[in-house]
Amino acid sequence: SGNANRAVPIEGLGYSTKAISLTKGIENAITYKINTTSSGSANIRICMLPNHPVISDDIRYAISVDNESPKIISIQTDYKNRDEAWKRNVLRNQSVTNLEHFFDKSGEHNITIYALDDGIILDQLSVDFLIDRKCYEFPSCIKQKINKFMLHK
C-alpha cells in the first residue's frame, strides 16, 4: 500500500488479461494473501511474460512465502541466439517457474514478489498441492471462441 507505481496492471495483456508490470525494488513488493485448506508440499507456479533484460544483463525477481528468505529467480535466456528456452517462452507467451514449497499449516499465507531488474511482468501465480499436475491455460477469450467453435461442429 502507498506506492502507486509499484504494480501497474496492463489491461488485456497476458493469459490473465491483466498482467502486472512490477517496478524494480523490494520497496515495491506486492503481496498476495492466500488461504489454503491443505498443508505440506505444494507447487508455486509463477508465470512472467518473456522479456529481454532492460538495463542489466539479467532479468530477475524475488519471491518469498510467509516472510521466509526470498528465492531469487532469473528468467534470463540466451535470446540473442534464440535458444530453446527463449523459443518455448515466446511460443507459450510465458516464462514459467515452478517452485516446490512446504506449507507447515493450512490457513492464511502471504506470497511476496518483487522485481530485482526492470522488465518483470507478472501474469499468473498459482499454488497447487498436487505437485505433479501438468496444466496449460488458454486466455478466457480463446476458451469462449473454442467452446463456440466446438458447439457448431
JSON list of C-alpha atoms in Angstrom, two decimals:
[
{"chain": "A", "resi": 1, "resn": "SER", "atom": "CA", "xyz": [0.00, 0.00, 0.00]},
{"chain": "A", "resi": 2, "resn": "GLY", "atom": "CA", "xyz": [1.03, 3.58, -0.51]},
{"chain": "A", "resi": 3, "resn": "ASN", "atom": "CA", "xyz": [3.23, 3.36, -3.62]},
{"chain": "A", "resi": 4, "resn": "ALA", "atom": "CA", "xyz": [1.06, 3.83, -6.71]},
{"chain": "A", "resi": 5, "resn": "ASN", "atom": "CA", "xyz": [3.94, 2.94, -9.07]},
{"chain": "A", "resi": 6, "resn": "ARG", "atom": "CA", "xyz": [4.88, -0.43, -7.63]},
{"chain": "A", "resi": 7, "resn": "ALA", "atom": "CA", "xyz": [2.47, -2.62, -9.59]},
{"chain": "A", "resi": 8, "resn": "VAL", "atom": "CA", "xyz": [0.81, -1.45, -12.77]},
{"chain": "A", "resi": 9, "resn": "PRO", "atom": "CA", "xyz": [-1.90, -3.74, -14.22]},
{"chain": "A", "resi": 10, "resn": "ILE", "atom": "CA", "xyz": [-1.90, -3.74, -18.02]},
{"chain": "A", "resi": 11, "resn": "GLU", "atom": "CA", "xyz": [-5.41, -4.37, -19.32]},
{"chain": "A", "resi": 12, "resn": "GLY", "atom": "CA", "xyz": [-5.59, -7.08, -22.00]},
{"chain": "A", "resi": 13, "resn": "LEU", "atom": "CA", "xyz": [-2.00, -8.34, -21.54]},
{"chain": "A", "resi": 14, "resn": "GLY", "atom": "CA", "xyz": [-1.10, -11.96, -20.82]},
{"chain": "A", "resi": 15, "resn": "TYR", "atom": "CA", "xyz": [-3.26, -15.01, -20.14]},
{"chain": "A", "resi": 16, "resn": "SER", "atom": "CA", "xyz": [-4.70, -13.21, -17.14]},
{"chain": "A", "resi": 17, "resn": "THR", "atom": "CA", "xyz": [-5.61, -10.26, -19.40]},
{"chain": "A", "resi": 18, "resn": "LYS", "atom": "CA", "xyz": [-4.30, -8.07, -16.56]},
{"chain": "A", "resi": 19, "resn": "ALA", "atom": "CA", "xyz": [-0.58, -8.77, -16.32]},
{"chain": "A", "resi": 20, "resn": "ILE", "atom": "CA", "xyz": [1.21, -6.62, -13.75]},
{"chain": "A", "resi": 21, "resn": "SER", "atom": "CA", "xyz": [4.36, -4.64, -14.51]},
{"chain": "A", "resi": 22, "resn": "LEU", "atom": "CA", "xyz": [6.47, -4.61, -11.34]},
{"chain": "A", "resi": 23, "resn": "THR", "atom": "CA", "xyz": [8.64, -1.63, -10.51]},
{"chain": "A", "resi": 24, "resn": "LYS", "atom": "CA", "xyz": [12.17, -2.67, -9.50]},
{"chain": "A", "resi": 25, "resn": "GLY", "atom": "CA", "xyz": [12.97, -2.77, -5.78]},
{"chain": "A", "resi": 26, "resn": "ILE", "atom": "CA", "xyz": [11.94, -4.51, -2.57]},
{"chain": "A", "resi": 27, "resn": "GLU", "atom": "CA", "xyz": [10.08, -1.37, -1.52]},
{"chain": "A", "resi": 28, "resn": "ASN", "atom": "CA", "xyz": [7.74, -2.04, -4.47]},
{"chain": "A", "resi": 29, "resn": "ALA", "atom": "CA", "xyz": [6.93, -5.62, -3.48]},
{"chain": "A", "resi": 30, "resn": "ILE", "atom": "CA", "xyz": [3.42, -6.92, -3.95]},
{"chain": "A", "resi": 31, "resn": "THR", "atom": "CA", "xyz": [1.96, -9.43, -1.52]},
{"chain": "A", "resi": 32, "resn": "TYR", "atom": "CA", "xyz": [-0.81, -11.90, -2.21]},
{"chain": "A", "resi": 33, "resn": "LYS", "atom": "CA", "xyz": [-2.76, -13.19, 0.77]},
{"chain": "A", "resi": 34, "resn": "ILE", "atom": "CA", "xyz": [-3.98, -16.72, 0.14]},
{"chain": "A", "resi": 35, "resn": "ASN", "atom": "CA", "xyz": [-5.87, -19.27, 2.20]},
{"chain": "A", "resi": 36, "resn": "THR", "atom": "CA", "xyz": [-5.01, -22.94, 1.84]},
{"chain": "A", "resi": 37, "resn": "THR", "atom": "CA", "xyz": [-7.11, -25.84, 3.01]},
{"chain": "A", "resi": 38, "resn": "SER", "atom": "CA", "xyz": [-4.07, -28.13, 2.95]},
{"chain": "A", "resi": 39, "resn": "SER", "atom": "CA", "xyz": [-0.58, -28.21, 4.38]},
{"chain": "A", "resi": 40, "resn": "GLY", "atom": "CA", "xyz": [2.54, -29.94, 3.09]},
{"chain": "A", "resi": 41, "resn": "SER", "atom": "CA", "xyz": [4.43, -29.68, -0.18]},
{"chain": "A", "resi": 42, "resn": "ALA", "atom": "CA", "xyz": [2.91, -27.56, -2.93]},
{"chain": "A", "resi": 43, "resn": "ASN", "atom": "CA", "xyz": [3.96, -26.28, -6.31]},
{"chain": "A", "resi": 44, "resn": "ILE", "atom": "CA", "xyz": [4.04, -22.50, -6.63]},
{"chain": "A", "resi": 45, "resn": "ARG", "atom": "CA", "xyz": [3.75, -21.71, -10.33]},
{"chain": "A", "resi": 46, "resn": "ILE", "atom": "CA", "xyz": [4.92, -18.21, -11.27]},
{"chain": "A", "resi": 47, "resn": "CYS", "atom": "CA", "xyz": [4.24, -17.08, -14.82]},
{"chain": "A", "resi": 48, "resn": "MET", "atom": "CA", "xyz": [6.00, -13.99, -16.09]},
{"chain": "A", "resi": 49, "resn": "LEU", "atom": "CA", "xyz": [5.84, -12.57, -19.58]},
{"chain": "A", "resi": 50, "resn": "PRO", "atom": "CA", "xyz": [9.02, -13.38, -21.52]},
{"chain": "A", "resi": 51, "resn": "ASN", "atom": "CA", "xyz": [11.19, -10.31, -21.81]},
{"chain": "A", "resi": 52, "resn": "HIS", "atom": "CA", "xyz": [14.72, -9.20, -22.59]},
{"chain": "A", "resi": 53, "resn": "PRO", "atom": "CA", "xyz": [16.89, -7.62, -19.91]},
{"chain": "A", "resi": 54, "resn": "VAL", "atom": "CA", "xyz": [16.24, -3.89, -19.98]},
{"chain": "A", "resi": 55, "resn": "ILE", "atom": "CA", "xyz": [19.31, -2.36, -18.31]},
{"chain": "A", "resi": 56, "resn": "SER", "atom": "CA", "xyz": [21.42, -5.13, -16.78]},
{"chain": "A", "resi": 57, "resn": "ASP", "atom": "CA", "xyz": [22.43, -8.47, -18.29]},
{"chain": "A", "resi": 58, "resn": "ASP", "atom": "CA", "xyz": [19.83, -10.36, -16.27]},
{"chain": "A", "resi": 59, "resn": "ILE", "atom": "CA", "xyz": [16.11, -10.24, -15.56]},
{"chain": "A", "resi": 60, "resn": "ARG", "atom": "CA", "xyz": [15.29, -11.44, -12.05]},
{"chain": "A", "resi": 61, "resn": "TYR", "atom": "CA", "xyz": [12.67, -11.31, -9.35]},
{"chain": "A", "resi": 62, "resn": "ALA", "atom": "CA", "xyz": [12.45, -12.50, -5.77]},
{"chain": "A", "resi": 63, "resn": "ILE", "atom": "CA", "xyz": [9.66, -14.48, -4.15]},
{"chain": "A", "resi": 64, "resn": "SER", "atom": "CA", "xyz": [9.08, -15.32, -0.51]},
{"chain": "A", "resi": 65, "resn": "VAL", "atom": "CA", "xyz": [6.37, -17.11, 1.40]},
{"chain": "A", "resi": 66, "resn": "ASP", "atom": "CA", "xyz": [5.35, -16.03, 4.90]},
{"chain": "A", "resi": 67, "resn": "ASN", "atom": "CA", "xyz": [8.40, -13.78, 5.35]},
{"chain": "A", "resi": 68, "resn": "GLU", "atom": "CA", "xyz": [10.89, -16.60, 4.74]},
{"chain": "A", "resi": 69, "resn": "SER", "atom": "CA", "xyz": [14.17, -15.79, 2.98]},
{"chain": "A", "resi": 70, "resn": "PRO", "atom": "CA", "xyz": [13.38, -14.82, -0.62]},
{"chain": "A", "resi": 71, "resn": "LYS", "atom": "CA", "xyz": [14.31, -17.07, -3.51]},
{"chain": "A", "resi": 72, "resn": "ILE", "atom": "CA", "xyz": [15.97, -15.24, -6.39]},
{"chain": "A", "resi": 73, "resn": "ILE", "atom": "CA", "xyz": [14.64, -16.34, -9.79]},
{"chain": "A", "resi": 74, "resn": "SER", "atom": "CA", "xyz": [16.23, -15.46, -13.13]},
{"chain": "A", "resi": 75, "resn": "ILE", "atom": "CA", "xyz": [14.11, -15.69, -16.27]},
{"chain": "A", "resi": 76, "resn": "GLN", "atom": "CA", "xyz": [17.09, -14.81, -18.47]},
{"chain": "A", "resi": 77, "resn": "THR", "atom": "CA", "xyz": [17.52, -16.91, -21.60]},
{"chain": "A", "resi": 78, "resn": "ASP", "atom": "CA", "xyz": [20.00, -16.75, -24.46]},
{"chain": "A", "resi": 79, "resn": "TYR", "atom": "CA", "xyz": [17.57, -14.76, -26.57]},
{"chain": "A", "resi": 80, "resn": "LYS", "atom": "CA", "xyz": [20.36, -13.36, -28.76]},
{"chain": "A", "resi": 81, "resn": "ASN", "atom": "CA", "xyz": [20.97, -16.89, -30.08]},
{"chain": "A", "resi": 82, "resn": "ARG", "atom": "CA", "xyz": [17.28, -17.86, -29.82]},
{"chain": "A", "resi": 83, "resn": "ASP", "atom": "CA", "xyz": [17.94, -20.80, -27.55]},
{"chain": "A", "resi": 84, "resn": "GLU", "atom": "CA", "xyz": [15.24, -23.40, -26.87]},
{"chain": "A", "resi": 85, "resn": "ALA", "atom": "CA", "xyz": [14.15, -21.80, -23.58]},
{"chain": "A", "resi": 86, "resn": "TRP", "atom": "CA", "xyz": [13.58, -18.44, -25.30]},
{"chain": "A", "resi": 87, "resn": "LYS", "atom": "CA", "xyz": [11.64, -20.09, -28.15]},
{"chain": "A", "resi": 88, "resn": "ARG", "atom": "CA", "xyz": [9.47, -22.06, -25.70]},
{"chain": "A", "resi": 89, "resn": "ASN", "atom": "CA", "xyz": [8.75, -18.95, -23.60]},
{"chain": "A", "resi": 90, "resn": "VAL", "atom": "CA", "xyz": [7.82, -16.84, -26.62]},
{"chain": "A", "resi": 91, "resn": "LEU", "atom": "CA", "xyz": [5.63, -19.53, -28.19]},
{"chain": "A", "resi": 92, "resn": "ARG", "atom": "CA", "xyz": [3.84, -20.06, -24.87]},
{"chain": "A", "resi": 93, "resn": "ASN", "atom": "CA", "xyz": [3.89, -16.30, -24.11]},
{"chain": "A", "resi": 94, "resn": "GLN", "atom": "CA", "xyz": [5.06, -17.06, -20.57]},
{"chain": "A", "resi": 95, "resn": "SER", "atom": "CA", "xyz": [8.24, -17.74, -18.69]},
{"chain": "A", "resi": 96, "resn": "VAL", "atom": "CA", "xyz": [7.12, -20.36, -16.17]},
{"chain": "A", "resi": 97, "resn": "THR", "atom": "CA", "xyz": [8.91, -21.14, -12.91]},
{"chain": "A", "resi": 98, "resn": "ASN", "atom": "CA", "xyz": [7.78, -23.96, -10.64]},
{"chain": "A", "resi": 99, "resn": "LEU", "atom": "CA", "xyz": [8.92, -23.81, -7.02]},
{"chain": "A", "resi": 100, "resn": "GLU", "atom": "CA", "xyz": [8.23, -26.55, -4.53]},
{"chain": "A", "resi": 101, "resn": "HIS", "atom": "CA", "xyz": [7.35, -25.08, -1.15]},
{"chain": "A", "resi": 102, "resn": "PHE", "atom": "CA", "xyz": [6.42, -26.74, 2.14]},
{"chain": "A", "resi": 103, "resn": "PHE", "atom": "CA", "xyz": [3.46, -25.12, 3.90]},
{"chain": "A", "resi": 104, "resn": "ASP", "atom": "CA", "xyz": [3.66, -26.12, 7.57]},
{"chain": "A", "resi": 105, "resn": "LYS", "atom": "CA", "xyz": [-0.03, -25.41, 8.18]},
{"chain": "A", "resi": 106, "resn": "SER", "atom": "CA", "xyz": [-3.23, -24.72, 6.33]},
{"chain": "A", "resi": 107, "resn": "GLY", "atom": "CA", "xyz": [-4.82, -21.29, 6.54]},
{"chain": "A", "resi": 108, "resn": "GLU", "atom": "CA", "xyz": [-3.62, -17.81, 5.63]},
{"chain": "A", "resi": 109, "resn": "HIS", "atom": "CA", "xyz": [-0.28, -17.34, 3.90]},
{"chain": "A", "resi": 110, "resn": "ASN", "atom": "CA", "xyz": [1.48, -14.42, 2.24]},
{"chain": "A", "resi": 111, "resn": "ILE", "atom": "CA", "xyz": [3.34, -14.70, -1.06]},
{"chain": "A", "resi": 112, "resn": "THR", "atom": "CA", "xyz": [5.52, -11.66, -1.78]},
{"chain": "A", "resi": 113, "resn": "ILE", "atom": "CA", "xyz": [7.10, -10.91, -5.16]},
{"chain": "A", "resi": 114, "resn": "TYR", "atom": "CA", "xyz": [9.35, -8.05, -6.18]},
{"chain": "A", "resi": 115, "resn": "ALA", "atom": "CA", "xyz": [11.43, -7.20, -9.23]},
{"chain": "A", "resi": 116, "resn": "LEU", "atom": "CA", "xyz": [15.21, -7.15, -8.95]},
{"chain": "A", "resi": 117, "resn": "ASP", "atom": "CA", "xyz": [15.61, -5.90, -12.52]},
{"chain": "A", "resi": 118, "resn": "ASP", "atom": "CA", "xyz": [13.49, -3.80, -14.85]},
{"chain": "A", "resi": 119, "resn": "GLY", "atom": "CA", "xyz": [11.15, -5.60, -17.25]},
{"chain": "A", "resi": 120, "resn": "ILE", "atom": "CA", "xyz": [9.44, -8.02, -14.85]},
{"chain": "A", "resi": 121, "resn": "ILE", "atom": "CA", "xyz": [5.78, -8.52, -15.77]},
{"chain": "A", "resi": 122, "resn": "LEU", "atom": "CA", "xyz": [3.76, -10.96, -13.65]},
{"chain": "A", "resi": 123, "resn": "ASP", "atom": "CA", "xyz": [0.98, -12.75, -15.49]},
{"chain": "A", "resi": 124, "resn": "GLN", "atom": "CA", "xyz": [-0.20, -15.59, -13.25]},
{"chain": "A", "resi": 125, "resn": "LEU", "atom": "CA", "xyz": [0.52, -17.13, -9.87]},
{"chain": "A", "resi": 126, "resn": "SER", "atom": "CA", "xyz": [-0.89, -20.38, -8.54]},
{"chain": "A", "resi": 127, "resn": "VAL", "atom": "CA", "xyz": [-0.40, -22.73, -5.61]},
{"chain": "A", "resi": 128, "resn": "ASP", "atom": "CA", "xyz": [-1.15, -26.41, -6.20]},
{"chain": "A", "resi": 129, "resn": "PHE", "atom": "CA", "xyz": [-0.82, -29.20, -3.64]},
{"chain": "A", "resi": 130, "resn": "LEU", "atom": "CA", "xyz": [-0.90, -31.77, -6.47]},
{"chain": "A", "resi": 131, "resn": "ILE", "atom": "CA", "xyz": [2.79, -31.28, -7.21]},
{"chain": "A", "resi": 132, "resn": "ASP", "atom": "CA", "xyz": [2.95, -33.26, -10.47]},
{"chain": "A", "resi": 133, "resn": "ARG", "atom": "CA", "xyz": [-0.15, -31.73, -12.09]},
{"chain": "A", "resi": 134, "resn": "LYS", "atom": "CA", "xyz": [0.54, -30.69, -15.68]},
{"chain": "A", "resi": 135, "resn": "CYS", "atom": "CA", "xyz": [-1.52, -27.82, -16.97]},
{"chain": "A", "resi": 136, "resn": "TYR", "atom": "CA", "xyz": [-1.80, -25.33, -19.77]},
{"chain": "A", "resi": 137, "resn": "GLU", "atom": "CA", "xyz": [-4.19, -22.42, -19.66]},
{"chain": "A", "resi": 138, "resn": "PHE", "atom": "CA", "xyz": [-5.86, -20.61, -22.53]},
{"chain": "A", "resi": 139, "resn": "PRO", "atom": "CA", "xyz": [-6.91, -16.99, -22.24]},
{"chain": "A", "resi": 140, "resn": "SER", "atom": "CA", "xyz": [-10.62, -16.76, -21.40]},
{"chain": "A", "resi": 141, "resn": "CYS", "atom": "CA", "xyz": [-11.47, -15.11, -24.74]},
{"chain": "A", "resi": 142, "resn": "ILE", "atom": "CA", "xyz": [-9.91, -18.05, -26.62]},
{"chain": "A", "resi": 143, "resn": "LYS", "atom": "CA", "xyz": [-11.75, -20.55, -24.39]},
{"chain": "A", "resi": 144, "resn": "GLN", "atom": "CA", "xyz": [-15.01, -18.87, -25.38]},
{"chain": "A", "resi": 145, "resn": "LYS", "atom": "CA", "xyz": [-14.09, -18.98, -29.08]},
{"chain": "A", "resi": 146, "resn": "ILE", "atom": "CA", "xyz": [-13.07, -22.65, -28.81]},
{"chain": "A", "resi": 147, "resn": "ASN", "atom": "CA", "xyz": [-16.29, -23.55, -26.99]},
{"chain": "A", "resi": 148, "resn": "LYS", "atom": "CA", "xyz": [-18.37, -21.65, -29.54]},
{"chain": "A", "resi": 149, "resn": "PHE", "atom": "CA", "xyz": [-16.50, -23.35, -32.38]},
{"chain": "A", "resi": 150, "resn": "MET", "atom": "CA", "xyz": [-16.97, -26.79, -30.81]},
{"chain": "A", "resi": 151, "resn": "LEU", "atom": "CA", "xyz": [-20.70, -26.21, -30.40]},
{"chain": "A", "resi": 152, "resn": "HIS", "atom": "CA", "xyz": [-21.09, -25.52, -34.12]},
{"chain": "A", "resi": 153, "resn": "LYS", "atom": "CA", "xyz": [-19.08, -28.52, -35.35]}
]
